[in-house]
PDB file of N, CA and C in Angstrom:
ATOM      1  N   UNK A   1     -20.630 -11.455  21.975  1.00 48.00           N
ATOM      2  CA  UNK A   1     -20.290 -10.079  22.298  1.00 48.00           C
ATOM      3  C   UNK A   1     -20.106  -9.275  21.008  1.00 48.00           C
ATOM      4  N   UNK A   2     -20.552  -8.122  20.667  1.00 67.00           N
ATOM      5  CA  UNK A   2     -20.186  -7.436  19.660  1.00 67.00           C
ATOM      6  C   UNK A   2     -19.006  -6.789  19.806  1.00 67.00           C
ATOM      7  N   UNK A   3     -18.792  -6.841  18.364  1.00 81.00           N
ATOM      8  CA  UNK A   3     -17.110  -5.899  18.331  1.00 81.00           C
ATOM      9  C   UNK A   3     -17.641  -4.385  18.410  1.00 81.00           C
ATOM     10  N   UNK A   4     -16.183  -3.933  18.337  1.00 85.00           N
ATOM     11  CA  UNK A   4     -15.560  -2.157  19.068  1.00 85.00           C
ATOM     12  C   UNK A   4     -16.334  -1.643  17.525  1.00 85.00           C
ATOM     13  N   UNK A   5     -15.932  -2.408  16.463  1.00 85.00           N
ATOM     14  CA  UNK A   5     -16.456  -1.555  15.075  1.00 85.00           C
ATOM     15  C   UNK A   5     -18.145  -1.705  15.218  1.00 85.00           C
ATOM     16  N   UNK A   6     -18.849  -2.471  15.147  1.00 86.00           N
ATOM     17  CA  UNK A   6     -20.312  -2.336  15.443  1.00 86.00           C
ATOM     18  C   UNK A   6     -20.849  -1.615  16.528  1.00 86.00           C
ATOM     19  N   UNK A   7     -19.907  -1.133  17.619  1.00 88.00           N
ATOM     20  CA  UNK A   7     -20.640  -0.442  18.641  1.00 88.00           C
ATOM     21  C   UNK A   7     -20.509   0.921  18.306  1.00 88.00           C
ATOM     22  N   UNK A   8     -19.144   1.546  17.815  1.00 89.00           N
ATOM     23  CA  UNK A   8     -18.981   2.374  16.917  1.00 89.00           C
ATOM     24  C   UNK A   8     -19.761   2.793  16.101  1.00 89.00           C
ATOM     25  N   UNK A   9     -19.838   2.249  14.843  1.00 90.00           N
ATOM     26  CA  UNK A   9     -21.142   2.169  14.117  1.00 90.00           C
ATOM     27  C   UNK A   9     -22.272   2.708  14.173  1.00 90.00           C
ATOM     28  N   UNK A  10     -22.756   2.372  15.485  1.00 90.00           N
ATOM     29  CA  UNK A  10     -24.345   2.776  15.885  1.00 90.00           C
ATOM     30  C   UNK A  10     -23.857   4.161  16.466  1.00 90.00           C
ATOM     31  N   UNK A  11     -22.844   4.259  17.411  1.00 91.00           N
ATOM     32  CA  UNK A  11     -22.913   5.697  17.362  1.00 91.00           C
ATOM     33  C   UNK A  11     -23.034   6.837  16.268  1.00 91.00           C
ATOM     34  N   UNK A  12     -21.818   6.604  15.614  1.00 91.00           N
ATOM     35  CA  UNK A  12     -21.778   6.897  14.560  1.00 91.00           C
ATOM     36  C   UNK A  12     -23.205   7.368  13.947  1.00 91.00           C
ATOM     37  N   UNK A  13     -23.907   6.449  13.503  1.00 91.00           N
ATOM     38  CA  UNK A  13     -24.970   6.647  13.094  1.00 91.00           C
ATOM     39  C   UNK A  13     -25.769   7.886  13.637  1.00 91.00           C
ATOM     40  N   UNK A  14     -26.411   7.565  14.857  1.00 92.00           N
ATOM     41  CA  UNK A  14     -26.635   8.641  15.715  1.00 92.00           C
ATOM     42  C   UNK A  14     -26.308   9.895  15.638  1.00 92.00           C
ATOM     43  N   UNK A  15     -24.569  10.160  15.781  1.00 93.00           N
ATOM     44  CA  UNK A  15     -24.193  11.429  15.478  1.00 93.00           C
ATOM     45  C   UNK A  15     -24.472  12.012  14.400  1.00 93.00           C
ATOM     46  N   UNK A  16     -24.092  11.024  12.898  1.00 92.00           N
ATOM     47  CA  UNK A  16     -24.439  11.682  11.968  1.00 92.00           C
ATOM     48  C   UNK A  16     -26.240  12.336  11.570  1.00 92.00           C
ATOM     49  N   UNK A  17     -26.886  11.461  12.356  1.00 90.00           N
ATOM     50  CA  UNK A  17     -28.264  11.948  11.691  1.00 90.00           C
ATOM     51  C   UNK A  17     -28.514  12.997  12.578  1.00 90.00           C
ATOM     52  N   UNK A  18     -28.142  12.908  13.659  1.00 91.00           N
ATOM     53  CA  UNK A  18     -27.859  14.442  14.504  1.00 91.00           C
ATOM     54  C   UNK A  18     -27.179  15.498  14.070  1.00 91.00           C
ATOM     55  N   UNK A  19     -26.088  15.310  13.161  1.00 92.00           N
ATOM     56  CA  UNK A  19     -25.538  16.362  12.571  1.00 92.00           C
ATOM     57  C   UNK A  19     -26.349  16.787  11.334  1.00 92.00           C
ATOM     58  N   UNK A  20     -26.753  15.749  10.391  1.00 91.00           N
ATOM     59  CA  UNK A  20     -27.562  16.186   9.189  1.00 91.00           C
ATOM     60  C   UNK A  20     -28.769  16.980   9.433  1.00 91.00           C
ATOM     61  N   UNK A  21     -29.478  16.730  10.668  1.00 89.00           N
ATOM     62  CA  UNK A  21     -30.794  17.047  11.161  1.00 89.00           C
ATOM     63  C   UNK A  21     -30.177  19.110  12.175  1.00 89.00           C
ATOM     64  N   UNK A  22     -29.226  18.830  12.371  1.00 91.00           N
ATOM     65  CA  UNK A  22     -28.839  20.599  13.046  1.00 91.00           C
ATOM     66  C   UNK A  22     -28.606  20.950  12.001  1.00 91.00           C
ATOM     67  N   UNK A  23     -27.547  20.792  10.715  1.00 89.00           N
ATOM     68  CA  UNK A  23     -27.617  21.805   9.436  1.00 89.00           C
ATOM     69  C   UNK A  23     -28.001  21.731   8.281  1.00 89.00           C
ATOM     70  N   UNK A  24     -28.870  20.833   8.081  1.00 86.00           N
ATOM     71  CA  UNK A  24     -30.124  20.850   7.324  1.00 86.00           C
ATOM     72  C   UNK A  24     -31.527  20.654   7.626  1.00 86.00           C
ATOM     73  N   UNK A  25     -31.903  21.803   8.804  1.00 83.00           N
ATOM     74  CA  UNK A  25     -32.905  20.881   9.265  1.00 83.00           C
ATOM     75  C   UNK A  25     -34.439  20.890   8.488  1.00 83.00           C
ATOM     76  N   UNK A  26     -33.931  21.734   7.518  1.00 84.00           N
ATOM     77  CA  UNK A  26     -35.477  22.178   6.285  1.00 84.00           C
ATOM     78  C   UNK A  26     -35.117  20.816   5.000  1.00 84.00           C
ATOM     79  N   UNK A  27     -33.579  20.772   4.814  1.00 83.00           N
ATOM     80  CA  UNK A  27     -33.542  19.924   3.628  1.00 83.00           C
ATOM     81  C   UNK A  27     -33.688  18.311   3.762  1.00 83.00           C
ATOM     82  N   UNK A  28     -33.663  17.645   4.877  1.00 87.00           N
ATOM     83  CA  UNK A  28     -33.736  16.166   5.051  1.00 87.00           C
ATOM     84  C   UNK A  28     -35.438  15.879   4.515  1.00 87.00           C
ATOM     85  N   UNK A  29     -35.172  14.652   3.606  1.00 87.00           N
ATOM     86  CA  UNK A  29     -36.555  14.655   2.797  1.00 87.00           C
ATOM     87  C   UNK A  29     -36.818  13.234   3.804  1.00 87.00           C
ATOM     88  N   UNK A  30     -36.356  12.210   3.581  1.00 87.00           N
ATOM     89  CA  UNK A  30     -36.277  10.982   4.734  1.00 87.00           C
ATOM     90  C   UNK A  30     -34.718  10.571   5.322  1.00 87.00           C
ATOM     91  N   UNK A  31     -35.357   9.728   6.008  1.00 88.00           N
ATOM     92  CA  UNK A  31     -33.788   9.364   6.820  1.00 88.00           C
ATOM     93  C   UNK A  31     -34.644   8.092   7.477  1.00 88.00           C
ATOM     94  N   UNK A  32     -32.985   6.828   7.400  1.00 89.00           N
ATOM     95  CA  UNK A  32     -33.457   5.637   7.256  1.00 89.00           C
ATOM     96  C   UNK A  32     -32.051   4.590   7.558  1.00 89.00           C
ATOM     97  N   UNK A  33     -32.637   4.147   9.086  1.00 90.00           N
ATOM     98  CA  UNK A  33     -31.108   3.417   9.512  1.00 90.00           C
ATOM     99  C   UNK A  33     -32.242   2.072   9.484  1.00 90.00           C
ATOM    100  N   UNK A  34     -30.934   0.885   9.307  1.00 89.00           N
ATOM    101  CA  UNK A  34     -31.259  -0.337   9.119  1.00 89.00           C
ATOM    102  C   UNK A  34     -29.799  -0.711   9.567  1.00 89.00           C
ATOM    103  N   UNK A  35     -30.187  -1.774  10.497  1.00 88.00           N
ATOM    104  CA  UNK A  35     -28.955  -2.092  11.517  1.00 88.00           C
ATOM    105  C   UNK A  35     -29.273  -3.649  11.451  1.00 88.00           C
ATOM    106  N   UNK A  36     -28.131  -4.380  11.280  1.00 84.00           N
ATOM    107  CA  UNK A  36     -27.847  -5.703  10.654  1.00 84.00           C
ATOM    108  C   UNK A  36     -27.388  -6.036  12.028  1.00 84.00           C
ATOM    109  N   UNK A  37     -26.592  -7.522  11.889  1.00 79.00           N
ATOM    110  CA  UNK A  37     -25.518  -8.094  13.084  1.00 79.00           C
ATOM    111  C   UNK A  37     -23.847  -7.006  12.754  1.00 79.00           C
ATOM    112  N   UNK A  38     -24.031  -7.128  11.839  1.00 82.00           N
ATOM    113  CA  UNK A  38     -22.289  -6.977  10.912  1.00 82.00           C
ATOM    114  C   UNK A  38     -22.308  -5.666  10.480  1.00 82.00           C
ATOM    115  N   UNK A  39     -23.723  -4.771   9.586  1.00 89.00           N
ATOM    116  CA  UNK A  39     -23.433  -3.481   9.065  1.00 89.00           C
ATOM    117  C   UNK A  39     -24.426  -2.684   9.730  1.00 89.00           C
ATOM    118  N   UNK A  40     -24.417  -1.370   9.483  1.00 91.00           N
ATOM    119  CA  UNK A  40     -25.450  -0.457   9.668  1.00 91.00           C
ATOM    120  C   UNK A  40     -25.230   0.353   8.136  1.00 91.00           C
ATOM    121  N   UNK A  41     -26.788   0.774   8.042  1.00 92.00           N
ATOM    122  CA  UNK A  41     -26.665   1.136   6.780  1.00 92.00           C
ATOM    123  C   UNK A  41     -27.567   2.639   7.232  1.00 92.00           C
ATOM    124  N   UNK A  42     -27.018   3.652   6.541  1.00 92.00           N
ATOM    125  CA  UNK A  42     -28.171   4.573   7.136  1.00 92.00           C
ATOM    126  C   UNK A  42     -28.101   5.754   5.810  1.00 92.00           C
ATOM    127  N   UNK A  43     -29.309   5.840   5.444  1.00 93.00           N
ATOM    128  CA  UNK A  43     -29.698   6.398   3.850  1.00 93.00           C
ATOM    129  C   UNK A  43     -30.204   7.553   4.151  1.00 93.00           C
ATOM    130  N   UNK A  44     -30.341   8.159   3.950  1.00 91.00           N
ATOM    131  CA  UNK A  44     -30.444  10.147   4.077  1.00 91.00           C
ATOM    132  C   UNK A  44     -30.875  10.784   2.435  1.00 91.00           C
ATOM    133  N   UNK A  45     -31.933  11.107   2.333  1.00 92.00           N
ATOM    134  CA  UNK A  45     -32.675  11.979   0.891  1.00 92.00           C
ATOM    135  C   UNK A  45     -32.686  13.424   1.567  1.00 92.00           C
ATOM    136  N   UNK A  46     -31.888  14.126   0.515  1.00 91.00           N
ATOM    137  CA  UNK A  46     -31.724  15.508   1.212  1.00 91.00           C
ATOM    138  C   UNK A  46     -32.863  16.121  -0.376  1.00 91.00           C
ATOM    139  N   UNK A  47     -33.389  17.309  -0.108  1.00 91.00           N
ATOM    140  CA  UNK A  47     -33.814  18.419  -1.571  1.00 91.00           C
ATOM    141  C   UNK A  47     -33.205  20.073  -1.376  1.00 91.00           C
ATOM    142  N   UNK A  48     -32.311  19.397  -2.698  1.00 89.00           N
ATOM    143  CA  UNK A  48     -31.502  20.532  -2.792  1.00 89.00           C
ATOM    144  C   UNK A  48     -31.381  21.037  -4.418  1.00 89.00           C
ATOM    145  N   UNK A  49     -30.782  22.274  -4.713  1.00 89.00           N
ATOM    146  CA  UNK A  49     -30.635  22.605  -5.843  1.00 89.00           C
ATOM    147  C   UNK A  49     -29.535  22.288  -6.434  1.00 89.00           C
ATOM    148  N   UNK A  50     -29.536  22.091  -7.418  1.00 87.00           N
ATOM    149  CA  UNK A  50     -28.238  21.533  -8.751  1.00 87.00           C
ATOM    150  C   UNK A  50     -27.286  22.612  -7.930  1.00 87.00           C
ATOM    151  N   UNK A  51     -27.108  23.771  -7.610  1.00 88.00           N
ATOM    152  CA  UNK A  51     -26.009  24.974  -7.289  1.00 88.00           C
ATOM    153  C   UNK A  51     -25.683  24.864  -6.094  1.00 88.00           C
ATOM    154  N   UNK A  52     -26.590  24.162  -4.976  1.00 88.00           N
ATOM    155  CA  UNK A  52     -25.572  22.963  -3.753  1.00 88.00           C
ATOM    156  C   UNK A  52     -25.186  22.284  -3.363  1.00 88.00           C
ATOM    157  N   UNK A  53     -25.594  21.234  -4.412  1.00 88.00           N
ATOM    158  CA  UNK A  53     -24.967  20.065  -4.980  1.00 88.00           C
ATOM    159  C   UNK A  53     -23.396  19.796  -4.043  1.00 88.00           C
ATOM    160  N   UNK A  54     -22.848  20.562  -5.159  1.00 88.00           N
ATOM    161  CA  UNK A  54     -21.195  20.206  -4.888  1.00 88.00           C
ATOM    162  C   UNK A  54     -20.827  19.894  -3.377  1.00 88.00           C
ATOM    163  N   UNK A  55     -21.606  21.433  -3.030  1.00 89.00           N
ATOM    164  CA  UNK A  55     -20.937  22.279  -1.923  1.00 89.00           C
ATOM    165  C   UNK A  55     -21.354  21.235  -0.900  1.00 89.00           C
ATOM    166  N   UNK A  56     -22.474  20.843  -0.583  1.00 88.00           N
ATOM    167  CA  UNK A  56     -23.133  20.343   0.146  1.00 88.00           C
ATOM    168  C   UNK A  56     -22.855  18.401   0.607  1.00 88.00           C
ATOM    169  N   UNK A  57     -22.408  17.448  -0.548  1.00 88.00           N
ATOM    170  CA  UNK A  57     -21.860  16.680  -0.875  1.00 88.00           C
ATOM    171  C   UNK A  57     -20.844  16.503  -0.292  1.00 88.00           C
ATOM    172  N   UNK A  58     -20.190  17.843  -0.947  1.00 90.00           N
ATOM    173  CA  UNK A  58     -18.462  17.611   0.153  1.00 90.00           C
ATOM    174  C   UNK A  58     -18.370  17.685   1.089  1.00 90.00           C
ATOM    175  N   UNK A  59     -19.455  18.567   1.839  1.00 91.00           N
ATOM    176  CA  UNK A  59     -19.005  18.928   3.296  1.00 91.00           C
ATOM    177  C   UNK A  59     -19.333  17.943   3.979  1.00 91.00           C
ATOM    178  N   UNK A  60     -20.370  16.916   3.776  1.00 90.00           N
ATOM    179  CA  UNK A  60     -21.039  15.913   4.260  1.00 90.00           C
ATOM    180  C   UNK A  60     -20.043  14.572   4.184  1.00 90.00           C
ATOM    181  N   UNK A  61     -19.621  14.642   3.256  1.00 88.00           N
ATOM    182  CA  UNK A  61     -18.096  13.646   2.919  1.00 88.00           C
ATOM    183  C   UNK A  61     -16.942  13.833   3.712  1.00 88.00           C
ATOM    184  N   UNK A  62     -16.781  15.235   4.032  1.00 90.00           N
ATOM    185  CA  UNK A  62     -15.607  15.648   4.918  1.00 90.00           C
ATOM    186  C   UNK A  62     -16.102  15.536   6.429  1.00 90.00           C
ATOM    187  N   UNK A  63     -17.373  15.500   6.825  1.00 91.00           N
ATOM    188  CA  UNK A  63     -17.844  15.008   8.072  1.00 91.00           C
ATOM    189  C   UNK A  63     -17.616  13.901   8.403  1.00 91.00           C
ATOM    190  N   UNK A  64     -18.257  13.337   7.478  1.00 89.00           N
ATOM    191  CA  UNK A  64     -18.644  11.697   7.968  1.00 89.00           C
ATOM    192  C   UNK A  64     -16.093  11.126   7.958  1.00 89.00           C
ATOM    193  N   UNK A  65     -15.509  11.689   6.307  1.00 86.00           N
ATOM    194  CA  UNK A  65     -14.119  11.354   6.797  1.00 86.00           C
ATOM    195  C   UNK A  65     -13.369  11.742   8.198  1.00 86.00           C
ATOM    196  N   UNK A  66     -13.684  12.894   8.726  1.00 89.00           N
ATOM    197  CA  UNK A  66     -13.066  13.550   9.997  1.00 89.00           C
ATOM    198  C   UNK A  66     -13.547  12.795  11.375  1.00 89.00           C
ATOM    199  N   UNK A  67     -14.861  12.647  11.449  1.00 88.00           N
ATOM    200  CA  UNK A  67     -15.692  12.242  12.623  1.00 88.00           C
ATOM    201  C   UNK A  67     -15.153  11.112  13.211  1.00 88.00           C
ATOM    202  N   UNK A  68     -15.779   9.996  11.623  1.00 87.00           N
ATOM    203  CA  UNK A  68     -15.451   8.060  12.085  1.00 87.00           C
ATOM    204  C   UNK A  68     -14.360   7.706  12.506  1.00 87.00           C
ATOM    205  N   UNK A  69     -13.710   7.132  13.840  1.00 83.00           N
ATOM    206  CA  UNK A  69     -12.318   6.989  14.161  1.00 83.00           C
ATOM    207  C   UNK A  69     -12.068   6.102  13.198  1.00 83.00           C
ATOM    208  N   UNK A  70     -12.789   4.636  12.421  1.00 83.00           N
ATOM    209  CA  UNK A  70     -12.096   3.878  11.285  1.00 83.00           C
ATOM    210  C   UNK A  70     -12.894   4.373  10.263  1.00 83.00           C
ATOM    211  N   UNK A  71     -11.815   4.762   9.238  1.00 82.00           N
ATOM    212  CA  UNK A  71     -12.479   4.904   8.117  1.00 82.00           C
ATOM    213  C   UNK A  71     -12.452   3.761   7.397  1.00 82.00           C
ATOM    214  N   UNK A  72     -11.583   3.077   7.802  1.00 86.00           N
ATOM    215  CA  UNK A  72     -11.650   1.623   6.709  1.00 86.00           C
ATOM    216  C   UNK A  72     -12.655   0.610   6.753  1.00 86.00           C
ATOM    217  N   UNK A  73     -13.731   0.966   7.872  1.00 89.00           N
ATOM    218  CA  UNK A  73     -14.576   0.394   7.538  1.00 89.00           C
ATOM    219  C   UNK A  73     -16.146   1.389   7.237  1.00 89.00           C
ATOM    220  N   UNK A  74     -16.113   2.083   6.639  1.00 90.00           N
ATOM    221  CA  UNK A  74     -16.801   3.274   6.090  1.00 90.00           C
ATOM    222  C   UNK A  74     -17.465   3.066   4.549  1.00 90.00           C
ATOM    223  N   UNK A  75     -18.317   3.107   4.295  1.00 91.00           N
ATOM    224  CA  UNK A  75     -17.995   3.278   2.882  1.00 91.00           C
ATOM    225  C   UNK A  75     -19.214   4.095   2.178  1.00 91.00           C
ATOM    226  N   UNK A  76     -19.448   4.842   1.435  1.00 91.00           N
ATOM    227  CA  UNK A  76     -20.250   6.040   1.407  1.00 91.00           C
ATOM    228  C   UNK A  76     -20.921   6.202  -0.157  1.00 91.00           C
ATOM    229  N   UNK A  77     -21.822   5.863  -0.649  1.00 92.00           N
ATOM    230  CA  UNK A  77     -22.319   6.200  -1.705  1.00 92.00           C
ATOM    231  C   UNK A  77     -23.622   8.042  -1.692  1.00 92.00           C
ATOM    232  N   UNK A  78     -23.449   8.426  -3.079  1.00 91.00           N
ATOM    233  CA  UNK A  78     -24.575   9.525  -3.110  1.00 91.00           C
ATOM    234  C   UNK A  78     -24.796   9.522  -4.423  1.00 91.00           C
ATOM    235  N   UNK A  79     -25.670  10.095  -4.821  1.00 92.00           N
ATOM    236  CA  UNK A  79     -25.974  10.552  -6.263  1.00 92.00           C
ATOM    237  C   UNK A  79     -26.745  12.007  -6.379  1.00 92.00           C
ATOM    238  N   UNK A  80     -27.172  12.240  -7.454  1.00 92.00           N
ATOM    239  CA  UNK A  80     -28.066  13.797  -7.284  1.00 92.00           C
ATOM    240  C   UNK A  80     -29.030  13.448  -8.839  1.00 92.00           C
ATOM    241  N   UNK A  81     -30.158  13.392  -8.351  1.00 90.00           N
ATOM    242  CA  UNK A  81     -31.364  13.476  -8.978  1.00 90.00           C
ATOM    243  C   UNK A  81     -32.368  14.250  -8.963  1.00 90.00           C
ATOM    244  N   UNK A  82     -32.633  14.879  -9.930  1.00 88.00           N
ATOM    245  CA  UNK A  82     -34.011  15.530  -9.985  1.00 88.00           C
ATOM    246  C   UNK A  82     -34.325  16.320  -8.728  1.00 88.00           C
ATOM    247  N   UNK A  83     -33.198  17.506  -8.009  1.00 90.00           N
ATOM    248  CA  UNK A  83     -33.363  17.976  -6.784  1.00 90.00           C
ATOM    249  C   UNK A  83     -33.205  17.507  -5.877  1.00 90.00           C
ATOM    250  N   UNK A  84     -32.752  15.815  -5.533  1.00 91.00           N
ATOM    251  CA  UNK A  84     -32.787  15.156  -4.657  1.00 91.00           C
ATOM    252  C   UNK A  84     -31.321  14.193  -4.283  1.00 91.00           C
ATOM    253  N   UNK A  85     -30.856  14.506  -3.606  1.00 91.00           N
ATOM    254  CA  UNK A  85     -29.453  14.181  -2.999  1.00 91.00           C
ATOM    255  C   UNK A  85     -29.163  13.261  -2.368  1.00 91.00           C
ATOM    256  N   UNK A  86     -29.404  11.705  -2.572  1.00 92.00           N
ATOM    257  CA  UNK A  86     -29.339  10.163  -1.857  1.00 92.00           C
ATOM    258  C   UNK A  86     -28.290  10.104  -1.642  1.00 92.00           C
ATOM    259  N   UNK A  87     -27.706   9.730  -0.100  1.00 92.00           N
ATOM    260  CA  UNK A  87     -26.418   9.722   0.822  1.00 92.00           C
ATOM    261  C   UNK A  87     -26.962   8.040   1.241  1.00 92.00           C
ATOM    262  N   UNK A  88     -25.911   7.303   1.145  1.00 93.00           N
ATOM    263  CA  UNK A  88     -26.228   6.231   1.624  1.00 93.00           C
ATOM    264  C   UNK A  88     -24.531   5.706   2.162  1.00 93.00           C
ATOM    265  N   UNK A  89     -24.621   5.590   3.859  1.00 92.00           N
ATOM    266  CA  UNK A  89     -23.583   5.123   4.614  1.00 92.00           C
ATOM    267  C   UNK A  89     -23.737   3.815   4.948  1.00 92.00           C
ATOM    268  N   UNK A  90     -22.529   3.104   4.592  1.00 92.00           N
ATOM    269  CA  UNK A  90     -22.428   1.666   5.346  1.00 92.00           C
ATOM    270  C   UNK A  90     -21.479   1.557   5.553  1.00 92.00           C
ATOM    271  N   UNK A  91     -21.903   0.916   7.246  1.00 91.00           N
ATOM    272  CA  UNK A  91     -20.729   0.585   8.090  1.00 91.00           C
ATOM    273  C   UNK A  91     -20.479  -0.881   9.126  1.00 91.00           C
ATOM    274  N   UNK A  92     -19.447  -0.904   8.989  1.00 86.00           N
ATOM    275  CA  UNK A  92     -19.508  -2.283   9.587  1.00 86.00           C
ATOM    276  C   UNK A  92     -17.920  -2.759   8.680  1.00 86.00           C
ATOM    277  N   UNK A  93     -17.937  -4.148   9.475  1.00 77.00           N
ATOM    278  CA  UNK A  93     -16.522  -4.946   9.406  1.00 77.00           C
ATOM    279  C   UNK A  93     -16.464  -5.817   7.911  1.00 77.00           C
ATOM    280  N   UNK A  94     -17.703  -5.751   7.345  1.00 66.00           N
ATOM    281  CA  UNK A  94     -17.828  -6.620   6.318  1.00 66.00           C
ATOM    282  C   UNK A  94     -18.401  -4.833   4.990  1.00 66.00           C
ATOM    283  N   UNK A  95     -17.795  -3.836   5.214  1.00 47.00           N
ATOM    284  CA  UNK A  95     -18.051  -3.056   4.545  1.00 47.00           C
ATOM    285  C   UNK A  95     -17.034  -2.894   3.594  1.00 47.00           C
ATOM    286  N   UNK A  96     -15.809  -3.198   3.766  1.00 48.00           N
ATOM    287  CA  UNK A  96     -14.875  -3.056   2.887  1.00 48.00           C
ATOM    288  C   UNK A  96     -14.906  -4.442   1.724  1.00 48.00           C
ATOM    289  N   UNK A  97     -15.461  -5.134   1.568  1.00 49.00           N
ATOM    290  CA  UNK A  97     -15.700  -6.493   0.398  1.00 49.00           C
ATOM    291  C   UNK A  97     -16.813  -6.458  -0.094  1.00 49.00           C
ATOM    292  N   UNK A  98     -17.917  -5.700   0.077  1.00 48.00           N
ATOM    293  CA  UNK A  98     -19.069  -5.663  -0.002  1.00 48.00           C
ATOM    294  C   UNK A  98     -18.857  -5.081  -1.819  1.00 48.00           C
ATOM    295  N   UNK A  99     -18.184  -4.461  -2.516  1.00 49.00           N
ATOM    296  CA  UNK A  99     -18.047  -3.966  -3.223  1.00 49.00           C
ATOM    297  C   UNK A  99     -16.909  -4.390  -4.126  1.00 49.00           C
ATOM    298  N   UNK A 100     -16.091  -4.862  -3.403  1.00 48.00           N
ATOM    299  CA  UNK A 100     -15.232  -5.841  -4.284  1.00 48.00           C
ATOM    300  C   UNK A 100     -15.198  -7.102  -4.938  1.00 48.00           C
ATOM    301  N   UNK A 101     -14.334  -6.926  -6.526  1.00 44.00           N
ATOM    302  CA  UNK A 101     -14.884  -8.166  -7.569  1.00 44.00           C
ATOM    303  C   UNK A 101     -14.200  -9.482  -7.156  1.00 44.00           C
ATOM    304  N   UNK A 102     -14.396 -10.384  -7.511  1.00 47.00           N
ATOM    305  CA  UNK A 102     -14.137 -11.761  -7.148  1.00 47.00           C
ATOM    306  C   UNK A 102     -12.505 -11.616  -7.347  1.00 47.00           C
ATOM    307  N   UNK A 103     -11.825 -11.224  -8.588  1.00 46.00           N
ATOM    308  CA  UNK A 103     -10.799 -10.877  -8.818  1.00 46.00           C
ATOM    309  C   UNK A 103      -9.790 -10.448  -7.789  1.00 46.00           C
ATOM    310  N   UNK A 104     -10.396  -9.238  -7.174  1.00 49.00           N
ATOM    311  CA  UNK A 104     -10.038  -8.432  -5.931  1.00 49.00           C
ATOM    312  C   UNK A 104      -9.520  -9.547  -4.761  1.00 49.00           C
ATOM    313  N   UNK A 105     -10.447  -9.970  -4.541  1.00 46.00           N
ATOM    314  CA  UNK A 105     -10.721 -10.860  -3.041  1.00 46.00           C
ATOM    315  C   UNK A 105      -9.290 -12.138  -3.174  1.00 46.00           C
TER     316      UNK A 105
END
């Protein structure tokens, strides 16, 4: 049986590329879910200018924090390149170690 956090998850997913796709629907360059047993990973290339950067980043950060009922299992990378804005979400029960040093654990 899958757990409450993986069923979550996939919604999740869903909503968000539904939300990225209503208010950006000119800037999504690809979009790209990959769904495991344990994570979902879902990668989003937005093209944007260095001057929406910020703006645009945060608000997408403050979505995805407000929306997910667990954030603790959330975990959210982006960068900004050359006009191009890589959002990469992973979620799942094994998302919080995925990133932590041996030390940590």
């Amino acid at each position: 049986m899958e757990s409450l956090v993986n069923i979550e998850c996939r919604k999740f997913a869903n909503q968000f590329q539904n939300w990225i796709y209503a208010f950006y629907p000119k800037g999504v360059y690809y979009n790209l879910v990959l769904d495991s047993d344990s994570l979902i990973e879902v990668k989003i290339r937005m093209t944007i200018s260095k001057e929406q950067f910020v703006k645009r980043a945060s608000s997408i950060i403050k979505y995805i924090a407000k929306t997910f009922k667990y954030p603790q299992y959330i975990h959210v990378n982006y960068k900004y390149t050359r006009n191009l804005l890589d959002i990469t979400v992973i979620c799942g029960e094994n998302s919080q170690n995925i990133y932590s040093s041996e030390s940590e654990k």
